[in-house]
Amino acid sequence: DIVMTQTPLSSPVTLGQPASISCRSSQSLVHSDGNTYLSWFHQRPGQPPRPLIYKISKRFSGVPDRFSGSGAGTDFTLKISRVEAEDVGVYYCMQATQSPLTFGGGTKVEIK
Amino acid sequence: EVQLVESGGGLVQPGGSLRLSCAASGFTFNSFWMSWVRQAPGKGLEWVANIKQDGSETEYVDSVKGRFTISRDNANNSLYLQMNSLRAEDTAVYYCARERRLAYWGQGTQVTVSS
């Protein structure tokens, strides 16, 4: 199984400042079809996860452009250009390149 | 508007069974893979199972293989998860989601396995 490792576990941020979350996979996420199936999700307490990013850097419909994804191979990053109050919660990366689909352990973003 | 509504959760004793349902609307159900994902209390997300558009292919996480069965009824836009031989560690909120990239999620249904 592909292991997904996120850092940091927790990220205190200042409103209006940028934030960055790293996700590393135990093996390359490049699929035989040439795509890299790496996604990011945001979850607030008591809510289902909200999809943010798929295929490394493509935003789902309705996701603000302050969210961006980057990376390749085994190293990926989610960046929030200017953190807003509604961005608090837990962020998860996920790979869908190989079954079983696997998630990172999560990164909690909170306001300082 | 895409909607996914799960039902069928509840309290069950260890060794018991439950069948979860997910009613889909707002999209062409038979055009998409469908998935189940769970989240144990205070824990992260765990993918459980996928099923192809026509039901011809299914995938499972190892911990549920042989106990859980994913299925679908395209005529009624419904997804199911039959859960047998339930264990305490299956206690979680179970979400259905559209596609292998999990583009849309339901609100979830709580499953509690306890004596």
mmCIF file of C-alpha atoms in Angstrom:
data_model
loop_
_atom_site.group_PDB
_atom_site.id
_atom_site.type_symbol
_atom_site.label_atom_id
_atom_site.label_comp_id
_atom_site.label_asym_id
_atom_site.label_seq_id
_atom_site.Cartn_x
_atom_site.Cartn_y
_atom_site.Cartn_z
ATOM 1 C CA ASP A 1 0.000 0.000 0.000
ATOM 2 C CA ILE A 2 1.130 3.581 -0.648
ATOM 3 C CA VAL A 3 1.742 5.455 2.598
ATOM 4 C CA MET A 4 0.938 9.168 2.606
ATOM 5 C CA THR A 5 2.813 11.319 5.144
ATOM 6 C CA GLN A 6 1.732 14.884 5.889
ATOM 7 C CA THR A 7 3.693 17.595 7.641
ATOM 8 C CA PRO A 8 3.242 19.461 9.852
ATOM 9 C CA LEU A 9 0.669 17.787 12.094
ATOM 10 C CA SER A 10 -0.492 21.213 13.227
ATOM 11 C CA SER A 11 -0.070 24.666 11.743
ATOM 12 C CA PRO A 12 -0.926 27.837 13.684
ATOM 13 C CA VAL A 13 -1.353 30.644 11.171
ATOM 14 C CA THR A 14 -2.095 34.354 11.218
ATOM 15 C CA LEU A 15 -5.124 35.625 9.338
ATOM 16 C CA GLY A 16 -4.087 37.065 6.011
ATOM 17 C CA GLN A 17 -0.766 35.229 6.004
ATOM 18 C CA PRO A 18 0.148 32.245 3.807
ATOM 19 C CA ALA A 19 0.119 28.616 4.903
ATOM 20 C CA SER A 20 1.692 25.530 3.402
ATOM 21 C CA ILE A 21 1.141 21.809 3.946
ATOM 22 C CA SER A 22 3.427 19.067 2.662
ATOM 23 C CA CYS A 23 2.425 15.563 1.599
ATOM 24 C CA ARG A 24 4.880 12.824 0.708
ATOM 25 C CA SER A 25 4.044 9.425 -0.760
ATOM 26 C CA SER A 26 6.028 6.226 -0.192
ATOM 27 C CA GLN A 27 6.198 5.659 -3.957
ATOM 28 C CA SER A 28 5.616 7.610 -7.127
ATOM 29 C CA LEU A 29 2.003 8.599 -7.760
ATOM 30 C CA VAL A 30 2.420 8.738 -11.536
ATOM 31 C CA HIS A 31 -0.170 6.381 -13.022
ATOM 32 C CA SER A 32 0.479 4.277 -16.108
ATOM 33 C CA ASP A 33 -1.874 6.636 -17.962
ATOM 34 C CA GLY A 34 0.507 9.526 -17.245
ATOM 35 C CA ASN A 35 -1.712 11.259 -14.706
ATOM 36 C CA THR A 36 -0.884 11.810 -11.037
ATOM 37 C CA TYR A 37 -3.943 11.235 -8.878
ATOM 38 C CA LEU A 38 -3.165 13.353 -5.833
ATOM 39 C CA SER A 39 -6.037 15.218 -4.182
ATOM 40 C CA TRP A 40 -6.531 17.543 -1.224
ATOM 41 C CA PHE A 41 -9.543 17.835 1.094
ATOM 42 C CA HIS A 42 -10.567 20.224 3.880
ATOM 43 C CA GLN A 43 -12.722 19.157 6.802
ATOM 44 C CA ARG A 44 -14.303 21.308 9.470
ATOM 45 C CA PRO A 45 -15.558 19.714 12.723
ATOM 46 C CA GLY A 46 -18.833 17.870 12.269
ATOM 47 C CA GLN A 47 -18.769 18.291 8.495
ATOM 48 C CA PRO A 48 -17.912 15.941 5.637
ATOM 49 C CA PRO A 49 -14.649 16.604 3.841
ATOM 50 C CA ARG A 50 -14.744 19.235 1.122
ATOM 51 C CA PRO A 51 -12.750 18.471 -2.030
ATOM 52 C CA LEU A 52 -10.252 21.217 -2.890
ATOM 53 C CA ILE A 53 -7.717 19.958 -5.429
ATOM 54 C CA TYR A 54 -7.345 16.949 -7.755
ATOM 55 C CA LYS A 55 -4.540 15.797 -10.084
ATOM 56 C CA ILE A 56 -2.009 17.774 -8.025
ATOM 57 C CA SER A 57 -3.138 21.271 -8.993
ATOM 58 C CA LYS A 58 -6.663 21.355 -10.463
ATOM 59 C CA ARG A 59 -9.205 23.134 -8.267
ATOM 60 C CA PHE A 60 -12.671 21.635 -7.907
ATOM 61 C CA SER A 61 -15.550 23.878 -8.905
ATOM 62 C CA GLY A 62 -16.175 26.691 -6.431
ATOM 63 C CA VAL A 63 -12.811 26.446 -4.662
ATOM 64 C CA PRO A 64 -11.249 29.890 -4.118
ATOM 65 C CA ASP A 65 -8.070 30.622 -6.025
ATOM 66 C CA ARG A 66 -6.180 31.281 -2.788
ATOM 67 C CA PHE A 67 -5.835 27.483 -2.666
ATOM 68 C CA SER A 68 -3.165 26.005 -4.920
ATOM 69 C CA GLY A 69 -1.509 22.630 -5.296
ATOM 70 C CA SER A 70 1.881 21.720 -6.669
ATOM 71 C CA GLY A 71 4.427 18.933 -6.768
ATOM 72 C CA ALA A 72 5.369 15.831 -8.694
ATOM 73 C CA GLY A 73 6.316 12.198 -8.190
ATOM 74 C CA THR A 74 6.321 11.725 -4.421
ATOM 75 C CA ASP A 75 6.340 15.284 -3.042
ATOM 76 C CA PHE A 76 3.324 17.561 -3.030
ATOM 77 C CA THR A 77 2.281 20.837 -1.423
ATOM 78 C CA LEU A 78 -0.970 22.628 -0.697
ATOM 79 C CA LYS A 79 -0.656 26.391 -0.295
ATOM 80 C CA ILE A 80 -3.147 28.915 0.991
ATOM 81 C CA SER A 81 -2.039 32.347 -0.187
ATOM 82 C CA ARG A 82 -3.889 34.325 2.493
ATOM 83 C CA VAL A 83 -5.563 32.397 5.286
ATOM 84 C CA GLU A 84 -9.136 33.339 6.122
ATOM 85 C CA ALA A 85 -11.071 32.383 9.256
ATOM 86 C CA GLU A 86 -13.139 29.806 7.334
ATOM 87 C CA ASP A 87 -9.965 27.925 6.379
ATOM 88 C CA VAL A 88 -9.480 26.437 9.849
ATOM 89 C CA GLY A 89 -9.883 22.698 10.146
ATOM 90 C CA VAL A 90 -8.039 19.581 9.051
ATOM 91 C CA TYR A 91 -6.516 19.117 5.615
ATOM 92 C CA TYR A 92 -5.939 15.703 4.068
ATOM 93 C CA CYS A 93 -4.044 14.597 1.001
ATOM 94 C CA MET A 94 -5.112 11.424 -0.792
ATOM 95 C CA GLN A 95 -3.736 9.268 -3.579
ATOM 96 C CA ALA A 96 -6.005 7.494 -6.054
ATOM 97 C CA THR A 97 -3.239 6.218 -8.337
ATOM 98 C CA GLN A 98 -3.212 2.749 -6.858
ATOM 99 C CA SER A 99 -5.706 0.681 -4.876
ATOM 100 C CA PRO A 100 -6.162 0.868 -1.963
ATOM 101 C CA LEU A 101 -6.751 4.598 -2.046
ATOM 102 C CA THR A 102 -4.904 6.077 0.914
ATOM 103 C CA PHE A 103 -5.046 9.324 2.878
ATOM 104 C CA GLY A 104 -2.462 11.265 4.782
ATOM 105 C CA GLY A 105 -2.921 11.551 8.521
ATOM 106 C CA GLY A 106 -4.158 15.134 8.335
ATOM 107 C CA THR A 107 -2.840 18.603 9.163
ATOM 108 C CA LYS A 108 -4.775 20.794 11.565
ATOM 109 C CA VAL A 109 -4.798 24.474 10.618
ATOM 110 C CA GLU A 110 -5.733 26.884 13.385
ATOM 111 C CA ILE A 111 -5.580 30.623 13.849
ATOM 112 C CA LYS A 112 -2.884 32.023 16.147
ATOM 113 C CA GLU B 1 -27.220 19.958 -7.800
ATOM 114 C CA VAL B 2 -25.374 16.790 -6.879
ATOM 115 C CA GLN B 3 -26.781 15.193 -3.742
ATOM 116 C CA LEU B 4 -25.695 12.064 -1.895
ATOM 117 C CA VAL B 5 -27.756 10.985 1.103
ATOM 118 C CA GLU B 6 -26.632 8.066 3.249
ATOM 119 C CA SER B 7 -28.900 6.028 5.498
ATOM 120 C CA GLY B 8 -28.966 2.725 7.349
ATOM 121 C CA GLY B 9 -26.488 3.400 10.135
ATOM 122 C CA GLY B 10 -27.114 2.562 13.763
ATOM 123 C CA LEU B 11 -26.024 0.583 16.792
ATOM 124 C CA VAL B 12 -25.195 -3.084 16.208
ATOM 125 C CA GLN B 13 -23.561 -5.776 18.317
ATOM 126 C CA PRO B 14 -20.194 -7.260 17.397
ATOM 127 C CA GLY B 15 -20.694 -9.969 14.794
ATOM 128 C CA GLY B 16 -23.856 -8.346 13.524
ATOM 129 C CA SER B 17 -24.760 -6.908 10.124
ATOM 130 C CA LEU B 18 -25.914 -3.619 8.657
ATOM 131 C CA ARG B 19 -26.722 -2.443 5.161
ATOM 132 C CA LEU B 20 -25.929 1.147 4.307
ATOM 133 C CA SER B 21 -27.614 2.943 1.437
ATOM 134 C CA CYS B 22 -26.714 6.071 -0.494
ATOM 135 C CA ALA B 23 -29.360 7.811 -2.591
ATOM 136 C CA ALA B 24 -27.865 9.815 -5.432
ATOM 137 C CA SER B 25 -29.434 12.645 -7.400
ATOM 138 C CA GLY B 26 -28.474 15.570 -9.607
ATOM 139 C CA PHE B 27 -26.185 13.626 -11.940
ATOM 140 C CA THR B 28 -26.122 10.606 -14.247
ATOM 141 C CA PHE B 29 -25.473 7.948 -11.627
ATOM 142 C CA ASN B 30 -24.483 5.159 -14.009
ATOM 143 C CA SER B 31 -21.676 7.291 -15.475
ATOM 144 C CA PHE B 32 -19.485 7.325 -12.371
ATOM 145 C CA TRP B 33 -17.490 5.071 -10.106
ATOM 146 C CA MET B 34 -18.813 5.336 -6.548
ATOM 147 C CA SER B 35 -16.972 5.020 -3.259
ATOM 148 C CA TRP B 36 -17.424 4.504 0.477
ATOM 149 C CA VAL B 37 -15.087 6.247 2.928
ATOM 150 C CA ARG B 38 -15.210 6.048 6.724
ATOM 151 C CA GLN B 39 -13.946 8.071 9.650
ATOM 152 C CA ALA B 40 -13.586 6.578 13.121
ATOM 153 C CA PRO B 41 -14.250 8.916 16.083
ATOM 154 C CA GLY B 42 -11.481 11.494 16.372
ATOM 155 C CA LYS B 43 -9.496 9.828 13.578
ATOM 156 C CA GLY B 44 -8.614 10.472 9.950
ATOM 157 C CA LEU B 45 -10.214 9.319 6.735
ATOM 158 C CA GLU B 46 -10.088 5.720 5.498
ATOM 159 C CA TRP B 47 -11.225 4.614 2.069
ATOM 160 C CA VAL B 48 -13.360 1.458 2.269
ATOM 161 C CA ALA B 49 -14.530 0.392 -1.196
ATOM 162 C CA ASN B 50 -15.167 1.415 -4.826
ATOM 163 C CA ILE B 51 -17.472 0.128 -7.521
ATOM 164 C CA LYS B 52 -17.332 0.684 -11.268
ATOM 165 C CA GLN B 53 -20.154 2.255 -13.240
ATOM 166 C CA ASP B 54 -21.745 -1.052 -14.251
ATOM 167 C CA GLY B 55 -20.817 -2.908 -11.077
ATOM 168 C CA SER B 56 -18.391 -5.189 -12.911
ATOM 169 C CA GLU B 57 -15.386 -4.156 -10.810
ATOM 170 C CA THR B 58 -15.089 -3.627 -7.080
ATOM 171 C CA GLU B 59 -12.167 -2.769 -4.816
ATOM 172 C CA TYR B 60 -11.833 -3.018 -1.033
ATOM 173 C CA VAL B 61 -9.426 -2.079 1.706
ATOM 174 C CA ASP B 62 -7.886 -5.241 3.167
ATOM 175 C CA SER B 63 -9.507 -4.787 6.597
ATOM 176 C CA VAL B 64 -13.027 -5.285 5.176
ATOM 177 C CA LYS B 65 -12.403 -7.860 2.434
ATOM 178 C CA GLY B 66 -14.653 -10.883 2.885
ATOM 179 C CA ARG B 67 -16.931 -9.008 5.318
ATOM 180 C CA PHE B 68 -18.214 -5.981 3.351
ATOM 181 C CA THR B 69 -19.827 -5.948 -0.089
ATOM 182 C CA ILE B 70 -20.325 -2.839 -2.183
ATOM 183 C CA SER B 71 -23.097 -2.868 -4.776
ATOM 184 C CA ARG B 72 -25.249 -0.485 -6.790
ATOM 185 C CA ASP B 73 -28.681 -0.238 -8.403
ATOM 186 C CA ASN B 74 -28.366 2.057 -11.390
ATOM 187 C CA ALA B 75 -32.093 1.914 -12.085
ATOM 188 C CA ASN B 76 -32.745 3.488 -8.693
ATOM 189 C CA ASN B 77 -29.619 5.663 -8.442
ATOM 190 C CA SER B 78 -28.545 3.911 -5.272
ATOM 191 C CA LEU B 79 -25.286 2.693 -3.772
ATOM 192 C CA TYR B 80 -25.068 0.102 -1.003
ATOM 193 C CA LEU B 81 -22.615 -1.283 1.507
ATOM 194 C CA GLN B 82 -23.490 -4.625 3.076
ATOM 195 C CA MET B 83 -21.479 -4.992 6.266
ATOM 196 C CA ASN B 84 -21.269 -8.406 7.939
ATOM 197 C CA SER B 85 -19.269 -9.744 10.885
ATOM 198 C CA LEU B 86 -18.970 -6.237 12.260
ATOM 199 C CA ARG B 87 -16.229 -5.421 14.744
ATOM 200 C CA ALA B 88 -15.722 -2.617 17.235
ATOM 201 C CA GLU B 89 -13.076 -1.141 14.940
ATOM 202 C CA ASP B 90 -15.706 -0.675 12.215
ATOM 203 C CA THR B 91 -17.304 2.045 14.348
ATOM 204 C CA ALA B 92 -17.207 5.187 12.228
ATOM 205 C CA VAL B 93 -19.120 7.701 10.187
ATOM 206 C CA TYR B 94 -19.540 6.207 6.727
ATOM 207 C CA TYR B 95 -19.628 8.546 3.730
ATOM 208 C CA CYS B 96 -20.524 7.777 0.158
ATOM 209 C CA ALA B 97 -18.662 9.749 -2.466
ATOM 210 C CA ARG B 98 -18.747 10.142 -6.219
ATOM 211 C CA GLU B 99 -15.833 8.936 -8.349
ATOM 212 C CA ARG B 100 -12.445 7.585 -7.345
ATOM 213 C CA ARG B 101 -11.291 11.179 -6.886
ATOM 214 C CA LEU B 102 -14.138 11.661 -4.323
ATOM 215 C CA ALA B 103 -15.484 14.794 -5.995
ATOM 216 C CA TYR B 104 -18.743 14.919 -3.998
ATOM 217 C CA TRP B 105 -19.565 13.595 -0.516
ATOM 218 C CA GLY B 106 -22.711 12.894 1.450
ATOM 219 C CA GLN B 107 -23.237 13.997 5.054
ATOM 220 C CA GLY B 108 -22.477 10.518 6.370
ATOM 221 C CA THR B 109 -24.221 7.932 8.530
ATOM 222 C CA GLN B 110 -22.990 6.786 11.947
ATOM 223 C CA VAL B 111 -22.267 3.106 12.531
ATOM 224 C CA THR B 112 -21.566 2.020 16.101
ATOM 225 C CA VAL B 113 -20.506 -1.539 16.871
ATOM 226 C CA SER B 114 -20.805 -2.229 20.584
ATOM 227 C CA SER B 115 -22.313 -4.706 23.005
#
